[in-house]
Amino acid sequence: MNKQSEHFLFGDETPIEDLGGGLKRQMLGFNHELMAVKIWFDKGIEAYTHQHRHSQVTYVVEGEFHFNVGGVVKVLKAGDSCLIPPHTEHGAISPTGGILIDTFSPAREDFVEDK
C-alpha cells in the first residue's frame, strides 16, 4: 500500500462511510505501517467473527461490547481495550450501541482500496 492519509484530519470534514448493517467507519489516519479507524455500532449490532494478518488494538469510546477474542468472551465498556494478535478469530456484539477506535499494524489495505 503506497497511500497515506493527510497529516491532519478533522472529524467534521472526514467522510463517514456507512458499511451497512448498523456499522459506520471513519478513517482517523494511516500509512503503510499503522491505521486508526473510528467505528460506530447501532444497538444490538454484531461484528462477524473474522481474522486477519494485522495486529489490532481496540479502545472502547462509549457503549458496551461483548468481545470474543480467540474464543474468550469479555464485556468491555468505555475506557477498556483489547489486543487482538494476528490471525486470531475475533468479533463483537454491542447490546447498547457504541463507538470503538480500532488500530491496525500494518494498515488494513482493504479499507482504502479504490478510495
PDB file of C-alpha atoms in Angstrom:
ATOM      1  CA  MET A   1       0.000   0.000   0.000  1.00  0.00           C
ATOM      2  CA  ASN A   2       1.557   3.295  -1.035  1.00  0.00           C
ATOM      3  CA  LYS A   3      -1.247   5.586   0.110  1.00  0.00           C
ATOM      4  CA  GLN A   4      -1.361   7.581   3.300  1.00  0.00           C
ATOM      5  CA  SER A   5      -3.796   9.977   4.866  1.00  0.00           C
ATOM      6  CA  GLU A   6      -3.297  13.691   5.228  1.00  0.00           C
ATOM      7  CA  HIS A   7      -1.274  14.720   8.280  1.00  0.00           C
ATOM      8  CA  PHE A   8      -4.275  16.440   9.853  1.00  0.00           C
ATOM      9  CA  LEU A   9      -7.815  15.062   9.664  1.00  0.00           C
ATOM     10  CA  PHE A  10     -10.789  16.910  11.131  1.00  0.00           C
ATOM     11  CA  GLY A  11     -13.763  14.907  12.365  1.00  0.00           C
ATOM     12  CA  ASP A  12     -16.368  17.221  10.883  1.00  0.00           C
ATOM     13  CA  GLU A  13     -14.623  17.135   7.474  1.00  0.00           C
ATOM     14  CA  THR A  14     -13.569  13.475   7.217  1.00  0.00           C
ATOM     15  CA  PRO A  15     -16.142  11.254   5.494  1.00  0.00           C
ATOM     16  CA  ILE A  16     -18.037   8.655   7.496  1.00  0.00           C
ATOM     17  CA  GLU A  17     -18.629   5.506   5.464  1.00  0.00           C
ATOM     18  CA  ASP A  18     -21.888   3.622   6.017  1.00  0.00           C
ATOM     19  CA  LEU A  19     -20.888  -0.045   5.951  1.00  0.00           C
ATOM     20  CA  GLY A  20     -24.494  -1.203   6.190  1.00  0.00           C
ATOM     21  CA  GLY A  21     -25.958  -3.429   8.846  1.00  0.00           C
ATOM     22  CA  GLY A  22     -25.727  -0.762  11.551  1.00  0.00           C
ATOM     23  CA  LEU A  23     -21.984  -0.082  11.211  1.00  0.00           C
ATOM     24  CA  LYS A  24     -20.199   3.115  10.151  1.00  0.00           C
ATOM     25  CA  ARG A  25     -16.468   3.802   9.758  1.00  0.00           C
ATOM     26  CA  GLN A  26     -14.305   6.936   9.700  1.00  0.00           C
ATOM     27  CA  MET A  27     -10.601   6.901   8.902  1.00  0.00           C
ATOM     28  CA  LEU A  28      -8.525   8.681  11.561  1.00  0.00           C
ATOM     29  CA  GLY A  29      -5.141   8.371   9.868  1.00  0.00           C
ATOM     30  CA  PHE A  30      -2.961   5.798   8.163  1.00  0.00           C
ATOM     31  CA  ASN A  31       0.189   4.940   6.294  1.00  0.00           C
ATOM     32  CA  HIS A  32       1.539   1.525   5.297  1.00  0.00           C
ATOM     33  CA  GLU A  33       2.633   0.726   8.894  1.00  0.00           C
ATOM     34  CA  LEU A  34      -0.308   1.893  11.008  1.00  0.00           C
ATOM     35  CA  MET A  35      -4.015   2.715  10.777  1.00  0.00           C
ATOM     36  CA  ALA A  36      -6.593   4.128  13.200  1.00  0.00           C
ATOM     37  CA  VAL A  37     -10.317   3.898  12.485  1.00  0.00           C
ATOM     38  CA  LYS A  38     -13.435   5.025  14.357  1.00  0.00           C
ATOM     39  CA  ILE A  39     -16.348   2.562  14.221  1.00  0.00           C
ATOM     40  CA  TRP A  40     -19.967   3.239  15.216  1.00  0.00           C
ATOM     41  CA  PHE A  41     -22.237   0.316  16.173  1.00  0.00           C
ATOM     42  CA  ASP A  42     -26.012   0.668  16.332  1.00  0.00           C
ATOM     43  CA  LYS A  43     -27.707  -1.006  19.284  1.00  0.00           C
ATOM     44  CA  GLY A  44     -27.622  -4.809  19.085  1.00  0.00           C
ATOM     45  CA  ILE A  45     -25.229  -4.983  16.136  1.00  0.00           C
ATOM     46  CA  GLU A  46     -22.778  -7.854  15.814  1.00  0.00           C
ATOM     47  CA  ALA A  47     -19.444  -7.609  14.013  1.00  0.00           C
ATOM     48  CA  TYR A  48     -18.983 -11.008  12.420  1.00  0.00           C
ATOM     49  CA  THR A  49     -16.232 -13.325  13.646  1.00  0.00           C
ATOM     50  CA  HIS A  50     -13.191 -12.988  11.411  1.00  0.00           C
ATOM     51  CA  GLN A  51      -9.408 -12.964  11.412  1.00  0.00           C
ATOM     52  CA  HIS A  52      -6.681 -11.102   9.538  1.00  0.00           C
ATOM     53  CA  ARG A  53      -2.908 -10.814   9.397  1.00  0.00           C
ATOM     54  CA  HIS A  54      -2.842  -7.485  11.237  1.00  0.00           C
ATOM     55  CA  SER A  55      -2.197  -6.807  14.916  1.00  0.00           C
ATOM     56  CA  GLN A  56      -5.167  -4.877  16.311  1.00  0.00           C
ATOM     57  CA  VAL A  57      -5.777  -2.844  19.444  1.00  0.00           C
ATOM     58  CA  THR A  58      -9.353  -1.735  20.064  1.00  0.00           C
ATOM     59  CA  TYR A  59     -10.361   1.008  22.516  1.00  0.00           C
ATOM     60  CA  VAL A  60     -13.967   1.422  23.656  1.00  0.00           C
ATOM     61  CA  VAL A  61     -15.003   5.090  23.498  1.00  0.00           C
ATOM     62  CA  GLU A  62     -18.616   4.561  24.560  1.00  0.00           C
ATOM     63  CA  GLY A  63     -21.132   1.776  24.985  1.00  0.00           C
ATOM     64  CA  GLU A  64     -20.818  -1.867  25.960  1.00  0.00           C
ATOM     65  CA  PHE A  65     -19.267  -4.547  23.797  1.00  0.00           C
ATOM     66  CA  HIS A  66     -19.079  -8.308  24.249  1.00  0.00           C
ATOM     67  CA  PHE A  67     -15.752  -9.162  22.619  1.00  0.00           C
ATOM     68  CA  ASN A  68     -14.767 -12.654  21.566  1.00  0.00           C
ATOM     69  CA  VAL A  69     -11.004 -12.873  21.081  1.00  0.00           C
ATOM     70  CA  GLY A  70      -9.717 -16.351  20.354  1.00  0.00           C
ATOM     71  CA  GLY A  71     -12.763 -17.968  21.950  1.00  0.00           C
ATOM     72  CA  VAL A  72     -12.608 -15.916  25.166  1.00  0.00           C
ATOM     73  CA  VAL A  73     -15.546 -13.534  25.669  1.00  0.00           C
ATOM     74  CA  LYS A  74     -15.228 -10.439  27.874  1.00  0.00           C
ATOM     75  CA  VAL A  75     -17.532  -7.450  28.403  1.00  0.00           C
ATOM     76  CA  LEU A  76     -15.764  -4.167  27.645  1.00  0.00           C
ATOM     77  CA  LYS A  77     -17.067  -0.681  28.447  1.00  0.00           C
ATOM     78  CA  ALA A  78     -15.834   2.877  27.891  1.00  0.00           C
ATOM     79  CA  GLY A  79     -12.148   3.144  28.758  1.00  0.00           C
ATOM     80  CA  ASP A  80     -11.443  -0.576  28.206  1.00  0.00           C
ATOM     81  CA  SER A  81      -9.364  -2.035  25.403  1.00  0.00           C
ATOM     82  CA  CYS A  82      -8.207  -5.329  23.945  1.00  0.00           C
ATOM     83  CA  LEU A  83      -5.285  -6.642  21.920  1.00  0.00           C
ATOM     84  CA  ILE A  84      -6.050  -8.962  19.027  1.00  0.00           C
ATOM     85  CA  PRO A  85      -2.952 -10.786  17.759  1.00  0.00           C
ATOM     86  CA  PRO A  86      -2.552 -11.565  14.047  1.00  0.00           C
ATOM     87  CA  HIS A  87      -4.605 -14.482  12.688  1.00  0.00           C
ATOM     88  CA  THR A  88      -6.771 -14.669  15.846  1.00  0.00           C
ATOM     89  CA  GLU A  89     -10.518 -15.113  15.353  1.00  0.00           C
ATOM     90  CA  HIS A  90     -12.452 -12.249  16.907  1.00  0.00           C
ATOM     91  CA  GLY A  91     -15.787 -10.480  16.814  1.00  0.00           C
ATOM     92  CA  ALA A  92     -18.015  -8.277  18.968  1.00  0.00           C
ATOM     93  CA  ILE A  93     -21.635  -7.604  19.812  1.00  0.00           C
ATOM     94  CA  SER A  94     -22.816  -4.242  21.125  1.00  0.00           C
ATOM     95  CA  PRO A  95     -26.069  -4.611  23.074  1.00  0.00           C
ATOM     96  CA  THR A  96     -26.127  -0.855  23.796  1.00  0.00           C
ATOM     97  CA  GLY A  97     -24.628   0.551  20.630  1.00  0.00           C
ATOM     98  CA  GLY A  98     -21.328   2.363  20.907  1.00  0.00           C
ATOM     99  CA  ILE A  99     -18.109   3.637  19.425  1.00  0.00           C
ATOM    100  CA  LEU A 100     -14.723   1.948  19.051  1.00  0.00           C
ATOM    101  CA  ILE A 101     -11.300   3.130  17.956  1.00  0.00           C
ATOM    102  CA  ASP A 102      -9.533   0.315  16.090  1.00  0.00           C
ATOM    103  CA  THR A 103      -5.817   0.486  15.354  1.00  0.00           C
ATOM    104  CA  PHE A 104      -4.079  -1.888  12.959  1.00  0.00           C
ATOM    105  CA  SER A 105      -0.474  -2.676  12.161  1.00  0.00           C
ATOM    106  CA  PRO A 106       0.248  -2.874   9.336  1.00  0.00           C
ATOM    107  CA  ALA A 107      -2.600  -0.821   7.887  1.00  0.00           C
ATOM    108  CA  ARG A 108      -5.664  -2.608   6.501  1.00  0.00           C
ATOM    109  CA  GLU A 109      -5.180  -2.263   2.759  1.00  0.00           C
ATOM    110  CA  ASP A 110      -8.764  -3.415   2.162  1.00  0.00           C
ATOM    111  CA  PHE A 111     -10.078  -0.327   3.996  1.00  0.00           C
ATOM    112  CA  VAL A 112      -8.503   2.104   1.498  1.00  0.00           C
ATOM    113  CA  GLU A 113      -8.672   0.203  -1.790  1.00  0.00           C
ATOM    114  CA  ASP A 114     -10.339   2.184  -4.578  1.00  0.00           C
ATOM    115  CA  LYS A 115     -10.620   5.327  -2.445  1.00  0.00           C
TER     116      LYS A 115
END
